[in-house]
JSON list of C-alpha atoms in Angstrom, two decimals:
[
{"chain": "A", "resi": 1, "resn": "MET", "atom": "CA", "xyz": [138.34, 79.79, 117.85]},
{"chain": "A", "resi": 2, "resn": "THR", "atom": "CA", "xyz": [135.22, 77.91, 118.38]},
{"chain": "A", "resi": 3, "resn": "SER", "atom": "CA", "xyz": [136.45, 74.76, 116.93]},
{"chain": "A", "resi": 4, "resn": "THR", "atom": "CA", "xyz": [138.94, 74.56, 119.74]},
{"chain": "A", "resi": 5, "resn": "ALA", "atom": "CA", "xyz": [136.41, 75.34, 122.63]},
{"chain": "A", "resi": 6, "resn": "ILE", "atom": "CA", "xyz": [133.96, 72.82, 120.86]},
{"chain": "A", "resi": 7, "resn": "LYS", "atom": "CA", "xyz": [136.69, 69.99, 121.68]},
{"chain": "A", "resi": 8, "resn": "ALA", "atom": "CA", "xyz": [137.37, 70.79, 124.79]},
{"chain": "A", "resi": 9, "resn": "TRP", "atom": "CA", "xyz": [133.75, 71.08, 125.72]},
{"chain": "A", "resi": 10, "resn": "GLU", "atom": "CA", "xyz": [133.39, 67.56, 124.23]},
{"chain": "A", "resi": 11, "resn": "ALA", "atom": "CA", "xyz": [136.49, 66.06, 125.89]},
{"chain": "A", "resi": 12, "resn": "LYS", "atom": "CA", "xyz": [134.89, 67.49, 129.30]},
{"chain": "A", "resi": 13, "resn": "ASN", "atom": "CA", "xyz": [131.51, 66.60, 129.02]},
{"chain": "A", "resi": 14, "resn": "GLU", "atom": "CA", "xyz": [132.17, 63.69, 126.84]},
{"chain": "A", "resi": 15, "resn": "ALA", "atom": "CA", "xyz": [129.65, 64.12, 124.33]},
{"chain": "A", "resi": 16, "resn": "SER", "atom": "CA", "xyz": [129.46, 64.97, 120.99]},
{"chain": "A", "resi": 17, "resn": "ALA", "atom": "CA", "xyz": [128.34, 68.56, 120.49]},
{"chain": "A", "resi": 18, "resn": "GLU", "atom": "CA", "xyz": [126.53, 67.97, 117.49]},
{"chain": "A", "resi": 19, "resn": "GLU", "atom": "CA", "xyz": [123.95, 66.26, 119.58]},
{"chain": "A", "resi": 20, "resn": "ALA", "atom": "CA", "xyz": [123.81, 68.08, 122.46]},
{"chain": "A", "resi": 21, "resn": "THR", "atom": "CA", "xyz": [121.05, 70.67, 123.38]},
{"chain": "A", "resi": 22, "resn": "GLU", "atom": "CA", "xyz": [122.94, 73.12, 125.59]},
{"chain": "A", "resi": 23, "resn": "ILE", "atom": "CA", "xyz": [126.50, 74.17, 125.24]},
{"chain": "A", "resi": 24, "resn": "ALA", "atom": "CA", "xyz": [128.56, 76.62, 127.13]},
{"chain": "A", "resi": 25, "resn": "LEU", "atom": "CA", "xyz": [131.48, 77.95, 125.85]},
{"chain": "A", "resi": 26, "resn": "CYS", "atom": "CA", "xyz": [131.74, 80.87, 128.38]},
{"chain": "A", "resi": 27, "resn": "PHE", "atom": "CA", "xyz": [134.97, 82.28, 129.90]},
{"chain": "A", "resi": 28, "resn": "GLN", "atom": "CA", "xyz": [137.17, 80.46, 127.30]},
{"chain": "A", "resi": 29, "resn": "ARG", "atom": "CA", "xyz": [140.77, 80.40, 127.60]},
{"chain": "A", "resi": 30, "resn": "PRO", "atom": "CA", "xyz": [142.19, 81.84, 125.26]},
{"chain": "A", "resi": 31, "resn": "PRO", "atom": "CA", "xyz": [139.32, 83.71, 124.99]},
{"chain": "A", "resi": 32, "resn": "ILE", "atom": "CA", "xyz": [136.96, 83.15, 121.81]},
{"chain": "A", "resi": 33, "resn": "ALA", "atom": "CA", "xyz": [137.39, 85.82, 118.84]},
{"chain": "A", "resi": 34, "resn": "LYS", "atom": "CA", "xyz": [136.03, 84.95, 115.96]},
{"chain": "A", "resi": 35, "resn": "LEU", "atom": "CA", "xyz": [133.17, 82.46, 115.22]},
{"chain": "A", "resi": 36, "resn": "GLU", "atom": "CA", "xyz": [133.19, 79.90, 113.01]},
{"chain": "A", "resi": 37, "resn": "GLN", "atom": "CA", "xyz": [130.05, 79.35, 110.52]},
{"chain": "A", "resi": 38, "resn": "LYS", "atom": "CA", "xyz": [131.09, 76.08, 109.43]},
{"chain": "A", "resi": 39, "resn": "VAL", "atom": "CA", "xyz": [131.50, 74.31, 113.21]},
{"chain": "A", "resi": 40, "resn": "LEU", "atom": "CA", "xyz": [128.02, 76.58, 114.81]},
{"chain": "A", "resi": 41, "resn": "GLY", "atom": "CA", "xyz": [126.10, 75.26, 111.93]},
{"chain": "A", "resi": 42, "resn": "SER", "atom": "CA", "xyz": [126.98, 71.81, 112.95]},
{"chain": "A", "resi": 43, "resn": "LEU", "atom": "CA", "xyz": [125.29, 72.07, 115.97]},
{"chain": "A", "resi": 44, "resn": "LYS", "atom": "CA", "xyz": [121.77, 71.24, 114.93]},
{"chain": "A", "resi": 45, "resn": "LYS", "atom": "CA", "xyz": [120.25, 70.20, 118.28]},
{"chain": "A", "resi": 46, "resn": "CYS", "atom": "CA", "xyz": [121.24, 72.98, 120.32]},
{"chain": "A", "resi": 47, "resn": "GLN", "atom": "CA", "xyz": [118.44, 74.73, 122.07]},
{"chain": "A", "resi": 48, "resn": "LYS", "atom": "CA", "xyz": [120.49, 76.99, 123.91]},
{"chain": "A", "resi": 49, "resn": "LEU", "atom": "CA", "xyz": [124.17, 78.21, 123.17]},
{"chain": "A", "resi": 50, "resn": "SER", "atom": "CA", "xyz": [126.33, 80.57, 125.40]},
{"chain": "A", "resi": 51, "resn": "LEU", "atom": "CA", "xyz": [128.93, 82.33, 124.30]},
{"chain": "A", "resi": 52, "resn": "SER", "atom": "CA", "xyz": [129.63, 84.85, 126.94]},
{"chain": "A", "resi": 53, "resn": "THR", "atom": "CA", "xyz": [132.49, 86.56, 128.46]},
{"chain": "A", "resi": 54, "resn": "ASN", "atom": "CA", "xyz": [134.97, 85.74, 125.42]},
{"chain": "A", "resi": 55, "resn": "MET", "atom": "CA", "xyz": [136.20, 88.47, 122.88]},
{"chain": "A", "resi": 56, "resn": "ILE", "atom": "CA", "xyz": [133.56, 87.76, 120.06]},
{"chain": "A", "resi": 57, "resn": "ASP", "atom": "CA", "xyz": [133.42, 91.07, 117.91]},
{"chain": "A", "resi": 58, "resn": "ARG", "atom": "CA", "xyz": [130.68, 90.39, 115.49]},
{"chain": "A", "resi": 59, "resn": "MET", "atom": "CA", "xyz": [128.06, 87.85, 114.68]},
{"chain": "A", "resi": 60, "resn": "ILE", "atom": "CA", "xyz": [127.80, 85.47, 111.89]},
{"chain": "A", "resi": 61, "resn": "PRO", "atom": "CA", "xyz": [125.18, 83.74, 110.07]},
{"chain": "A", "resi": 62, "resn": "LEU", "atom": "CA", "xyz": [123.89, 80.78, 112.66]},
{"chain": "A", "resi": 63, "resn": "THR", "atom": "CA", "xyz": [122.85, 78.10, 109.12]},
{"chain": "A", "resi": 64, "resn": "GLY", "atom": "CA", "xyz": [121.81, 74.95, 110.22]},
{"chain": "A", "resi": 65, "resn": "MET", "atom": "CA", "xyz": [120.97, 75.94, 113.90]},
{"chain": "A", "resi": 66, "resn": "SER", "atom": "CA", "xyz": [117.60, 75.13, 113.44]},
{"chain": "A", "resi": 67, "resn": "GLU", "atom": "CA", "xyz": [116.68, 74.38, 117.11]},
{"chain": "A", "resi": 68, "resn": "ILE", "atom": "CA", "xyz": [118.28, 77.51, 118.98]},
{"chain": "A", "resi": 69, "resn": "ARG", "atom": "CA", "xyz": [115.86, 79.33, 121.85]},
{"chain": "A", "resi": 70, "resn": "ILE", "atom": "CA", "xyz": [118.56, 81.09, 123.72]},
{"chain": "A", "resi": 71, "resn": "LEU", "atom": "CA", "xyz": [121.93, 82.96, 122.35]},
{"chain": "A", "resi": 72, "resn": "SER", "atom": "CA", "xyz": [123.72, 84.34, 124.50]},
{"chain": "A", "resi": 73, "resn": "LEU", "atom": "CA", "xyz": [126.70, 86.66, 123.37]},
{"chain": "A", "resi": 74, "resn": "GLY", "atom": "CA", "xyz": [126.96, 88.83, 126.74]},
{"chain": "A", "resi": 75, "resn": "ARG", "atom": "CA", "xyz": [130.51, 90.47, 127.92]},
{"chain": "A", "resi": 76, "resn": "ASN", "atom": "CA", "xyz": [131.94, 90.31, 124.38]},
{"chain": "A", "resi": 77, "resn": "ASN", "atom": "CA", "xyz": [132.64, 93.39, 122.26]},
{"chain": "A", "resi": 78, "resn": "ILE", "atom": "CA", "xyz": [129.99, 93.26, 119.48]},
{"chain": "A", "resi": 79, "resn": "LYS", "atom": "CA", "xyz": [129.02, 96.43, 117.95]},
{"chain": "A", "resi": 80, "resn": "LYS", "atom": "CA", "xyz": [126.32, 95.65, 115.43]},
{"chain": "A", "resi": 81, "resn": "ILE", "atom": "CA", "xyz": [122.91, 93.10, 116.13]},
{"chain": "A", "resi": 82, "resn": "GLU", "atom": "CA", "xyz": [123.08, 91.00, 112.49]},
{"chain": "A", "resi": 83, "resn": "LYS", "atom": "CA", "xyz": [122.65, 88.24, 110.61]},
{"chain": "A", "resi": 84, "resn": "LEU", "atom": "CA", "xyz": [120.28, 86.49, 113.06]},
{"chain": "A", "resi": 85, "resn": "GLU", "atom": "CA", "xyz": [117.76, 85.85, 109.98]},
{"chain": "A", "resi": 86, "resn": "ASP", "atom": "CA", "xyz": [118.84, 81.92, 110.01]},
{"chain": "A", "resi": 87, "resn": "VAL", "atom": "CA", "xyz": [117.64, 81.78, 113.56]},
{"chain": "A", "resi": 88, "resn": "ALA", "atom": "CA", "xyz": [114.26, 83.94, 113.32]},
{"chain": "A", "resi": 89, "resn": "GLY", "atom": "CA", "xyz": [111.94, 81.53, 113.43]},
{"chain": "A", "resi": 90, "resn": "THR", "atom": "CA", "xyz": [113.27, 79.59, 116.71]},
{"chain": "A", "resi": 91, "resn": "LEU", "atom": "CA", "xyz": [115.31, 82.54, 118.69]},
{"chain": "A", "resi": 92, "resn": "GLN", "atom": "CA", "xyz": [113.11, 83.70, 121.83]},
{"chain": "A", "resi": 93, "resn": "GLN", "atom": "CA", "xyz": [115.91, 84.82, 123.66]},
{"chain": "A", "resi": 94, "resn": "LEU", "atom": "CA", "xyz": [119.05, 86.97, 122.81]},
{"chain": "A", "resi": 95, "resn": "TRP", "atom": "CA", "xyz": [121.09, 87.92, 125.89]},
{"chain": "A", "resi": 96, "resn": "ILE", "atom": "CA", "xyz": [123.65, 90.49, 124.65]},
{"chain": "A", "resi": 97, "resn": "SER", "atom": "CA", "xyz": [124.23, 92.91, 127.32]},
{"chain": "A", "resi": 98, "resn": "TYR", "atom": "CA", "xyz": [127.85, 93.96, 128.40]},
{"chain": "A", "resi": 99, "resn": "ASN", "atom": "CA", "xyz": [128.81, 94.94, 124.54]},
{"chain": "A", "resi": 100, "resn": "GLN", "atom": "CA", "xyz": [129.04, 97.98, 122.27]},
{"chain": "A", "resi": 101, "resn": "ILE", "atom": "CA", "xyz": [125.76, 97.80, 120.95]},
{"chain": "A", "resi": 102, "resn": "SER", "atom": "CA", "xyz": [124.56, 101.46, 119.57]},
{"chain": "A", "resi": 103, "resn": "SER", "atom": "CA", "xyz": [121.68, 100.45, 117.53]},
{"chain": "A", "resi": 104, "resn": "LEU", "atom": "CA", "xyz": [118.47, 98.09, 117.72]},
{"chain": "A", "resi": 105, "resn": "ASP", "atom": "CA", "xyz": [118.50, 97.07, 113.77]},
{"chain": "A", "resi": 106, "resn": "GLY", "atom": "CA", "xyz": [118.92, 93.37, 113.11]},
{"chain": "A", "resi": 107, "resn": "LEU", "atom": "CA", "xyz": [115.99, 92.11, 115.28]},
{"chain": "A", "resi": 108, "resn": "ALA", "atom": "CA", "xyz": [113.08, 92.95, 113.45]},
{"chain": "A", "resi": 109, "resn": "CYS", "atom": "CA", "xyz": [113.22, 89.14, 111.60]},
{"chain": "A", "resi": 110, "resn": "LEU", "atom": "CA", "xyz": [112.67, 87.79, 115.37]},
{"chain": "A", "resi": 111, "resn": "THR", "atom": "CA", "xyz": [109.16, 86.73, 115.20]},
{"chain": "A", "resi": 112, "resn": "ASN", "atom": "CA", "xyz": [109.67, 84.68, 118.13]},
{"chain": "A", "resi": 113, "resn": "LEU", "atom": "CA", "xyz": [111.49, 86.73, 120.35]},
{"chain": "A", "resi": 114, "resn": "THR", "atom": "CA", "xyz": [110.29, 86.85, 123.92]},
{"chain": "A", "resi": 115, "resn": "THR", "atom": "CA", "xyz": [113.22, 88.24, 125.91]},
{"chain": "A", "resi": 116, "resn": "LEU", "atom": "CA", "xyz": [116.04, 90.43, 125.08]},
{"chain": "A", "resi": 117, "resn": "TYR", "atom": "CA", "xyz": [118.65, 91.15, 127.98]},
{"chain": "A", "resi": 118, "resn": "CYS", "atom": "CA", "xyz": [120.51, 94.41, 126.14]},
{"chain": "A", "resi": 119, "resn": "CYS", "atom": "CA", "xyz": [121.85, 96.24, 129.28]},
{"chain": "A", "resi": 120, "resn": "ASN", "atom": "CA", "xyz": [125.55, 98.11, 129.56]},
{"chain": "A", "resi": 121, "resn": "ASN", "atom": "CA", "xyz": [125.68, 98.61, 125.80]},
{"chain": "A", "resi": 122, "resn": "GLN", "atom": "CA", "xyz": [125.30, 102.24, 123.84]},
{"chain": "A", "resi": 123, "resn": "ILE", "atom": "CA", "xyz": [121.75, 102.86, 123.05]},
{"chain": "A", "resi": 124, "resn": "LYS", "atom": "CA", "xyz": [121.76, 106.48, 123.25]},
{"chain": "A", "resi": 125, "resn": "SER", "atom": "CA", "xyz": [117.91, 107.45, 122.12]},
{"chain": "A", "resi": 126, "resn": "PHE", "atom": "CA", "xyz": [114.61, 105.95, 123.02]},
{"chain": "A", "resi": 127, "resn": "ALA", "atom": "CA", "xyz": [113.96, 106.24, 119.60]},
{"chain": "A", "resi": 128, "resn": "GLU", "atom": "CA", "xyz": [115.87, 102.92, 118.99]},
{"chain": "A", "resi": 129, "resn": "LEU", "atom": "CA", "xyz": [113.29, 100.90, 120.74]},
{"chain": "A", "resi": 130, "resn": "ASP", "atom": "CA", "xyz": [110.58, 101.58, 117.74]},
{"chain": "A", "resi": 131, "resn": "LYS", "atom": "CA", "xyz": [112.69, 99.09, 115.91]},
{"chain": "A", "resi": 132, "resn": "LEU", "atom": "CA", "xyz": [111.20, 96.42, 118.20]},
{"chain": "A", "resi": 133, "resn": "LYS", "atom": "CA", "xyz": [107.81, 96.97, 117.38]},
{"chain": "A", "resi": 134, "resn": "ALA", "atom": "CA", "xyz": [107.82, 94.17, 114.61]},
{"chain": "A", "resi": 135, "resn": "ASN", "atom": "CA", "xyz": [108.66, 92.03, 117.77]},
{"chain": "A", "resi": 136, "resn": "ASP", "atom": "CA", "xyz": [104.93, 91.68, 118.94]},
{"chain": "A", "resi": 137, "resn": "GLN", "atom": "CA", "xyz": [106.16, 88.70, 120.97]},
{"chain": "A", "resi": 138, "resn": "LEU", "atom": "CA", "xyz": [108.63, 90.34, 123.43]},
{"chain": "A", "resi": 139, "resn": "ARG", "atom": "CA", "xyz": [108.02, 90.57, 127.06]},
{"chain": "A", "resi": 140, "resn": "ASP", "atom": "CA", "xyz": [111.07, 90.86, 128.79]},
{"chain": "A", "resi": 141, "resn": "VAL", "atom": "CA", "xyz": [113.66, 93.27, 128.22]},
{"chain": "A", "resi": 142, "resn": "VAL", "atom": "CA", "xyz": [116.57, 94.77, 130.07]},
{"chain": "A", "resi": 143, "resn": "PHE", "atom": "CA", "xyz": [118.07, 97.80, 129.34]},
{"chain": "A", "resi": 144, "resn": "VAL", "atom": "CA", "xyz": [119.19, 99.81, 132.26]},
{"chain": "A", "resi": 145, "resn": "GLY", "atom": "CA", "xyz": [123.38, 101.21, 132.19]},
{"chain": "A", "resi": 146, "resn": "ASN", "atom": "CA", "xyz": [122.41, 102.49, 128.41]},
{"chain": "A", "resi": 147, "resn": "PRO", "atom": "CA", "xyz": [122.70, 106.19, 127.42]},
{"chain": "A", "resi": 148, "resn": "ILE", "atom": "CA", "xyz": [119.29, 106.49, 126.99]},
{"chain": "A", "resi": 149, "resn": "TYR", "atom": "CA", "xyz": [118.62, 106.49, 131.04]},
{"chain": "A", "resi": 150, "resn": "ALA", "atom": "CA", "xyz": [120.29, 109.81, 130.91]},
{"chain": "A", "resi": 151, "resn": "GLU", "atom": "CA", "xyz": [117.31, 111.43, 128.53]},
{"chain": "A", "resi": 152, "resn": "VAL", "atom": "CA", "xyz": [114.79, 110.82, 131.85]},
{"chain": "A", "resi": 153, "resn": "ALA", "atom": "CA", "xyz": [115.21, 112.16, 135.50]},
{"chain": "A", "resi": 154, "resn": "THR", "atom": "CA", "xyz": [114.43, 108.82, 136.95]},
{"chain": "A", "resi": 155, "resn": "LYS", "atom": "CA", "xyz": [114.05, 105.08, 136.32]},
{"chain": "A", "resi": 156, "resn": "GLU", "atom": "CA", "xyz": [110.36, 105.17, 136.89]},
{"chain": "A", "resi": 157, "resn": "GLU", "atom": "CA", "xyz": [110.06, 107.64, 133.89]},
{"chain": "A", "resi": 158, "resn": "ALA", "atom": "CA", "xyz": [112.57, 105.49, 131.76]},
{"chain": "A", "resi": 159, "resn": "ARG", "atom": "CA", "xyz": [110.16, 102.88, 132.68]},
{"chain": "A", "resi": 160, "resn": "ILE", "atom": "CA", "xyz": [107.01, 104.49, 131.42]},
{"chain": "A", "resi": 161, "resn": "GLU", "atom": "CA", "xyz": [108.94, 105.38, 128.25]},
{"chain": "A", "resi": 162, "resn": "ILE", "atom": "CA", "xyz": [109.79, 102.02, 127.30]},
{"chain": "A", "resi": 163, "resn": "LEU", "atom": "CA", "xyz": [106.29, 100.93, 127.92]},
{"chain": "A", "resi": 164, "resn": "ARG", "atom": "CA", "xyz": [104.98, 103.86, 125.46]},
{"chain": "A", "resi": 165, "resn": "ARG", "atom": "CA", "xyz": [107.16, 102.39, 122.86]},
{"chain": "A", "resi": 166, "resn": "LEU", "atom": "CA", "xyz": [106.56, 98.42, 123.50]},
{"chain": "A", "resi": 167, "resn": "PRO", "atom": "CA", "xyz": [103.40, 98.16, 125.31]},
{"chain": "A", "resi": 168, "resn": "ASN", "atom": "CA", "xyz": [102.98, 94.45, 125.35]},
{"chain": "A", "resi": 169, "resn": "LEU", "atom": "CA", "xyz": [106.18, 93.89, 127.71]},
{"chain": "A", "resi": 170, "resn": "LYS", "atom": "CA", "xyz": [105.63, 92.19, 131.50]},
{"chain": "A", "resi": 171, "resn": "LYS", "atom": "CA", "xyz": [109.13, 92.84, 132.80]},
{"chain": "A", "resi": 172, "resn": "ILE", "atom": "CA", "xyz": [111.31, 95.79, 132.16]},
{"chain": "A", "resi": 173, "resn": "ASP", "atom": "CA", "xyz": [114.87, 95.56, 133.71]},
{"chain": "A", "resi": 174, "resn": "GLY", "atom": "CA", "xyz": [114.15, 92.68, 135.85]},
{"chain": "A", "resi": 175, "resn": "GLU", "atom": "CA", "xyz": [110.88, 94.30, 137.15]},
{"chain": "A", "resi": 176, "resn": "PHE", "atom": "CA", "xyz": [107.47, 93.29, 136.60]},
{"chain": "A", "resi": 177, "resn": "VAL", "atom": "CA", "xyz": [105.18, 96.12, 134.96]},
{"chain": "A", "resi": 178, "resn": "LYS", "atom": "CA", "xyz": [102.98, 97.70, 137.31]},
{"chain": "A", "resi": 179, "resn": "PRO", "atom": "CA", "xyz": [99.20, 98.45, 136.21]},
{"chain": "A", "resi": 180, "resn": "ALA", "atom": "CA", "xyz": [100.07, 102.67, 137.46]},
{"chain": "A", "resi": 181, "resn": "GLU", "atom": "CA", "xyz": [103.05, 102.08, 134.38]},
{"chain": "A", "resi": 182, "resn": "ILE", "atom": "CA", "xyz": [100.91, 100.72, 132.19]},
{"chain": "A", "resi": 183, "resn": "GLU", "atom": "CA", "xyz": [98.30, 103.72, 132.90]},
{"chain": "A", "resi": 184, "resn": "ALA", "atom": "CA", "xyz": [100.93, 106.44, 132.41]},
{"chain": "A", "resi": 185, "resn": "ALA", "atom": "CA", "xyz": [102.48, 105.00, 129.47]},
{"chain": "A", "resi": 186, "resn": "GLN", "atom": "CA", "xyz": [98.64, 105.43, 127.88]},
{"chain": "A", "resi": 187, "resn": "GLN", "atom": "CA", "xyz": [98.52, 108.97, 128.63]},
{"chain": "A", "resi": 188, "resn": "PRO", "atom": "CA", "xyz": [99.26, 111.31, 125.87]},
{"chain": "A", "resi": 189, "resn": "VAL", "atom": "CA", "xyz": [102.97, 113.14, 126.04]},
{"chain": "A", "resi": 190, "resn": "GLU", "atom": "CA", "xyz": [103.03, 116.51, 127.33]}
]
């Protein structure tokens, strides 16, 4: 439960979670399986919340987290990106790698999203990336380790296909976009 982890964080850090700007609840013992809306909603000053490496299987609304900029949910059991509307105006980075996500639905509302780390999930089609076109601030993505890479012969081809769909990117899979890749992405598909 989130409340138990928050109490442990407060004791360890000798601080109030409600006043903290950064809270890390990674590797909890026992692992967090369920998020509590009331508890997370009380973290009004939190700008970076790390909940990685737990057993969280679903996202909840983050009502009240009006300052959140970075949300880290990697290495959990999340299957669906959802309920981010309450943080749509502030969330800039979503780290959601190593989950079981097969769709990029639920991200279009994030108007200030600049960074999406979504490697090692279950994204099976490059067409899923079209759902990110509304995220025109998006500059840095990681998709390596998803089944979409099986659609192309090389990593370079994958990068160009990603750029075709998201031409504003500056980094793909941890590497800066090269001018030659931009040029290749702008060529008509044969």
